[in-house]
Short mmCIF file of C-alpha atoms in Angstrom, two decimals:
data_model
loop_
_atom_site.label_atom_id
_atom_site.label_comp_id
_atom_site.label_asym_id
_atom_site.label_seq_id
_atom_site.Cartn_x
_atom_site.Cartn_y
_atom_site.Cartn_z
CA MET D 1216 -16.82 -123.83 -28.80
CA SER D 1217 -17.59 -120.35 -28.48
CA SER D 1218 -15.32 -117.54 -29.81
CA ALA D 1219 -12.88 -116.12 -27.33
CA HIS D 1220 -12.71 -112.37 -26.13
CA SER D 1221 -9.50 -110.45 -26.94
CA ALA D 1222 -7.35 -109.96 -23.93
CA SER D 1223 -5.76 -106.71 -22.87
CA ARG D 1224 -1.97 -106.37 -22.47
CA HIS D 1225 -2.35 -105.82 -18.70
CA GLY D 1226 -5.27 -108.44 -18.26
CA PRO D 1227 -5.26 -111.96 -17.09
CA TYR D 1228 -3.30 -113.15 -20.25
CA GLU D 1229 -0.34 -110.99 -19.71
CA ARG D 1230 3.02 -112.06 -21.11
CA PRO D 1231 5.05 -113.77 -18.60
CA HIS D 1232 8.36 -111.86 -17.69
CA ARG D 1233 10.38 -114.13 -15.59
CA PRO D 1234 11.49 -117.72 -15.37
CA ALA D 1235 8.69 -120.06 -13.97
CA ARG D 1236 11.20 -122.35 -12.45
CA PRO D 1237 14.56 -122.16 -11.35
CA GLN D 1238 17.58 -123.33 -13.59
CA GLY D 1239 18.22 -126.35 -11.59
CA ALA D 1240 14.58 -127.64 -11.83
CA PRO D 1241 14.00 -131.36 -12.71
CA VAL D 1242 13.22 -132.07 -16.21
CA ALA D 1243 9.70 -132.83 -15.74
CA ASP D 1244 9.14 -129.37 -13.90
CA ARG D 1245 11.14 -127.77 -16.57
CA ARG D 1246 8.65 -129.23 -19.27
CA SER D 1247 5.81 -128.06 -17.22
CA ALA D 1248 7.11 -124.63 -16.96
CA ILE D 1249 7.71 -124.38 -20.60
CA ARG D 1250 4.24 -125.49 -21.28
CA GLN D 1251 2.84 -123.13 -18.96
CA ALA D 1252 4.78 -120.28 -20.57
CA ALA D 1253 3.61 -121.18 -23.93
CA LEU D 1254 0.09 -121.11 -22.76
CA ARG D 1255 0.44 -117.72 -21.34
CA LEU D 1256 2.26 -116.32 -24.42
CA PHE D 1257 -0.34 -118.01 -26.93
CA ALA D 1258 -3.14 -116.40 -24.86
CA ALA D 1259 -1.56 -113.12 -24.88
CA GLN D 1260 0.03 -112.44 -28.44
CA GLY D 1261 -1.12 -115.41 -30.31
CA TYR D 1262 0.28 -118.52 -31.52
CA ARG D 1263 1.65 -117.08 -34.63
CA SER D 1264 3.23 -114.21 -33.07
CA THR D 1265 4.93 -116.12 -30.46
CA THR D 1266 8.37 -117.62 -31.26
CA MET D 1267 10.39 -120.29 -29.50
CA ALA D 1268 12.69 -117.56 -28.44
CA ASP D 1269 10.01 -115.76 -26.46
CA ILE D 1270 8.91 -119.07 -24.62
CA GLY D 1271 12.72 -119.76 -23.96
CA ALA D 1272 13.16 -116.27 -22.52
CA ALA D 1273 9.93 -116.65 -20.31
CA VAL D 1274 11.54 -119.65 -18.77
CA GLY D 1275 15.06 -118.35 -18.58
CA ILE D 1276 16.43 -120.85 -21.17
CA ARG D 1277 18.23 -119.61 -24.23
CA GLY D 1278 18.91 -121.02 -27.93
CA PRO D 1279 19.37 -124.94 -28.47
CA SER D 1280 18.96 -125.84 -24.77
CA LEU D 1281 15.10 -125.30 -25.25
CA TYR D 1282 15.07 -128.12 -27.84
CA LYS D 1283 16.28 -130.56 -25.09
CA HIS D 1284 12.85 -130.26 -23.59
CA VAL D 1285 10.55 -129.62 -26.39
CA ALA D 1286 10.70 -130.26 -30.29
CA SER D 1287 8.83 -127.39 -31.46
CA LYS D 1288 6.09 -124.62 -30.78
CA GLN D 1289 3.51 -126.70 -32.73
CA GLU D 1290 4.37 -129.67 -30.29
CA LEU D 1291 3.59 -127.35 -27.34
CA LEU D 1292 0.11 -126.06 -28.83
CA ALA D 1293 -0.92 -129.62 -29.64
CA GLU D 1294 -0.12 -130.64 -26.08
CA ILE D 1295 -2.13 -127.83 -24.51
CA MET D 1296 -5.04 -128.03 -26.82
CA ILE D 1297 -5.64 -131.81 -27.01
CA GLY D 1298 -4.67 -132.25 -23.18
CA THR D 1299 -7.55 -129.56 -22.55
CA MET D 1300 -10.03 -131.71 -24.31
CA GLU D 1301 -8.73 -135.01 -22.82
CA GLN D 1302 -9.27 -133.57 -19.41
CA LEU D 1303 -12.72 -132.31 -20.01
CA ILE D 1304 -13.58 -135.68 -21.12
CA ALA D 1305 -12.25 -137.19 -18.12
CA ASP D 1306 -13.85 -134.88 -15.81
CA ASN D 1307 -17.20 -135.67 -17.57
CA ILE D 1308 -16.60 -139.34 -17.11
CA ALA D 1309 -15.90 -138.98 -13.43
CA ALA D 1310 -18.90 -136.69 -13.03
CA VAL D 1311 -21.74 -139.10 -14.18
CA GLU D 1312 -20.49 -141.96 -12.12
CA GLY D 1313 -22.50 -142.92 -9.35
CA THR D 1314 -26.07 -142.12 -10.31
CA GLU D 1315 -28.37 -143.44 -13.01
CA ASP D 1316 -30.80 -140.42 -12.93
CA VAL D 1317 -30.29 -138.65 -16.24
CA GLY D 1318 -31.27 -135.16 -14.90
CA GLU D 1319 -28.55 -135.51 -12.22
CA GLN D 1320 -26.09 -136.88 -14.68
CA LEU D 1321 -26.58 -133.80 -16.79
CA ARG D 1322 -26.25 -131.50 -13.71
CA ARG D 1323 -23.08 -132.91 -12.81
CA SER D 1324 -21.83 -132.95 -16.38
CA VAL D 1325 -22.66 -129.06 -16.53
CA GLU D 1326 -21.02 -128.45 -13.19
CA ALA D 1327 -17.73 -130.14 -14.30
CA HIS D 1328 -17.87 -128.08 -17.49
CA ILE D 1329 -18.21 -124.87 -15.71
CA ARG D 1330 -15.52 -125.52 -13.07
CA TYR D 1331 -12.99 -126.43 -15.75
CA HIS D 1332 -13.60 -123.22 -17.76
CA ALA D 1333 -13.67 -121.09 -14.46
CA ARG D 1334 -10.40 -122.62 -13.14
CA HIS D 1335 -8.68 -122.94 -16.75
CA ARG D 1336 -9.23 -119.73 -18.41
CA LEU D 1337 -6.10 -119.54 -20.50
CA GLU D 1338 -6.55 -123.10 -21.79
CA ALA D 1339 -10.28 -122.00 -22.77
CA PHE D 1340 -9.01 -119.13 -24.57
CA VAL D 1341 -6.27 -120.74 -26.48
CA GLY D 1342 -8.50 -123.81 -27.34
CA ASN D 1343 -10.99 -121.70 -28.79
CA ARG D 1344 -8.83 -119.28 -30.66
CA GLU D 1345 -6.08 -121.41 -32.04
CA ILE D 1346 -7.89 -124.35 -33.80
CA GLY D 1347 -6.69 -123.02 -37.31
CA SER D 1348 -3.23 -122.99 -36.08
CA LEU D 1349 -2.95 -126.88 -35.23
CA GLU D 1350 -1.33 -128.81 -37.83
CA GLN D 1351 -2.60 -132.21 -39.14
CA PRO D 1352 -2.99 -134.93 -38.13
CA ASP D 1353 -3.34 -133.14 -34.55
CA GLN D 1354 -6.17 -130.80 -35.59
CA ASP D 1355 -8.29 -133.96 -36.69
CA ARG D 1356 -7.29 -135.52 -33.31
CA LEU D 1357 -8.45 -132.35 -31.40
CA LEU D 1358 -11.72 -132.29 -33.41
CA GLY D 1359 -12.32 -135.80 -32.57
CA ARG D 1360 -12.39 -135.29 -29.03
CA ARG D 1361 -14.33 -132.09 -29.47
CA SER D 1362 -17.15 -134.13 -31.06
CA ASP D 1363 -16.88 -136.61 -28.33
CA TYR D 1364 -17.18 -134.26 -25.66
CA GLU D 1365 -20.22 -132.86 -27.34
CA ARG D 1366 -21.80 -136.11 -28.12
CA ARG D 1367 -21.66 -137.02 -24.34
CA PHE D 1368 -23.99 -133.99 -23.47
CA ARG D 1369 -26.13 -134.76 -26.57
CA GLU D 1370 -26.65 -138.46 -25.55
CA LEU D 1371 -27.57 -137.48 -22.08
CA ILE D 1372 -30.31 -135.04 -23.59
CA GLU D 1373 -31.45 -137.73 -26.09
CA GLN D 1374 -31.83 -140.21 -23.00
CA GLY D 1375 -33.71 -137.76 -20.92
CA ALA D 1376 -36.18 -137.06 -23.81
CA ALA D 1377 -36.78 -140.56 -24.52
CA GLU D 1378 -37.70 -140.95 -20.70
CA ASP D 1379 -39.82 -138.01 -20.84
CA ALA D 1380 -37.57 -136.21 -18.18
CA PHE D 1381 -36.48 -133.58 -20.87
CA HIS D 1382 -38.67 -131.79 -23.35
CA VAL D 1383 -36.42 -130.31 -26.30
CA GLN D 1384 -36.99 -129.66 -29.93
CA SER D 1385 -33.55 -130.47 -30.76
CA ALA D 1386 -30.79 -132.36 -28.47
CA ARG D 1387 -28.01 -131.06 -30.61
CA VAL D 1388 -29.06 -127.59 -30.34
CA ALA D 1389 -29.59 -127.89 -26.57
CA SER D 1390 -26.22 -129.53 -26.22
CA TYR D 1391 -24.46 -126.52 -28.19
CA SER D 1392 -26.38 -124.10 -26.16
CA ILE D 1393 -25.28 -125.60 -22.87
CA LEU D 1394 -21.79 -125.91 -23.71
CA ASP D 1395 -21.37 -122.50 -25.27
CA MET D 1396 -22.94 -121.08 -22.22
CA GLY D 1397 -20.50 -122.77 -19.97
CA ILE D 1398 -17.28 -121.75 -22.36
CA GLY D 1399 -18.41 -118.25 -22.00
CA VAL D 1400 -17.61 -118.35 -18.07
CA SER D 1401 -13.86 -118.25 -19.03
CA SER D 1402 -14.02 -114.86 -20.46
CA TRP D 1403 -15.40 -113.16 -17.44
CA PHE D 1404 -15.15 -115.22 -14.25
CA HIS D 1405 -12.62 -114.18 -11.65
CA ASP D 1406 -11.89 -115.38 -8.11
CA GLY D 1407 -13.13 -113.11 -5.40
CA GLY D 1408 -16.24 -112.17 -7.43
CA GLU D 1409 -19.79 -112.52 -6.29
CA PHE D 1410 -20.00 -116.18 -6.61
CA SER D 1411 -17.35 -118.97 -5.71
CA VAL D 1412 -16.69 -121.79 -8.60
CA ASP D 1413 -18.94 -124.06 -6.95
CA GLN D 1414 -21.79 -121.65 -6.49
CA LEU D 1415 -21.46 -120.61 -10.25
CA ALA D 1416 -21.41 -124.16 -11.17
CA TYR D 1417 -24.56 -125.10 -9.49
CA GLN D 1418 -26.47 -122.18 -10.74
CA TYR D 1419 -25.60 -122.91 -14.27
CA GLY D 1420 -26.68 -126.56 -13.59
CA ASP D 1421 -30.11 -125.10 -12.85
CA ILE D 1422 -29.97 -123.11 -16.08
CA ALA D 1423 -28.95 -126.18 -18.14
CA LEU D 1424 -31.99 -128.28 -16.73
CA ARG D 1425 -34.32 -125.20 -17.81
CA ILE D 1426 -32.85 -125.44 -21.35
CA VAL D 1427 -33.74 -129.05 -21.77
CA GLY D 1428 -37.10 -128.59 -20.23
CA ALA D 1429 -36.70 -130.29 -16.97
CA GLY D 1430 -37.78 -127.31 -14.93
CA PRO D 1431 -35.81 -125.43 -12.22
CA HIS D 1432 -36.09 -127.90 -9.60
CA GLY D 1433 -35.43 -131.20 -11.62
CA SER D 1434 -32.74 -133.52 -10.40
CA ARG D 1435 -31.50 -131.16 -7.47
CA ARG D 1436 -29.20 -133.03 -4.94
CA ARG D 1437 -30.66 -133.09 -1.45
#
């Protein structure tokens, strides 16, 4: 994935400053609040600069009580990063169902990729920046899922080339280009801008089809 841009103190990755859930929230909700606070802090100040005390303060939990909900900061990072890749893969699987047309499958895959990165900017930011902070064996688990995700795009491009629907010199380079292009959305997209998420996703689908040589009007949904 592409490199992430640094976030300003007052930008979209600002540090949370108050509890995300009330003290009496159910355990599942509290765990979710802790994960979200960790995500925001990792994005704002980096994994290594974030302490468990920071995360606890963000959700209004002090000291040992935090460890009733999560074992470690590393556990939270792994959950966030691996969970992100598993969701991307699930979205991709769902996107290609219902059509055998390789151009349409690629378009839908790209649209799902764009939608996720437009709607989950913090996950994309942390997922790109903190790979080196993830310890083994979780780092290998993450890298395996990243490879699986790229392979899904590459195999579609290879299939399209075999069917003479796409024309590329390298399916791998094309897949990397498409994925990087989509990941970049997370660094600049914001709600209320010129385009909605769906409009943006469709335009990127057009661009991806051009990258693989399918032409600007290939496999358009009617």
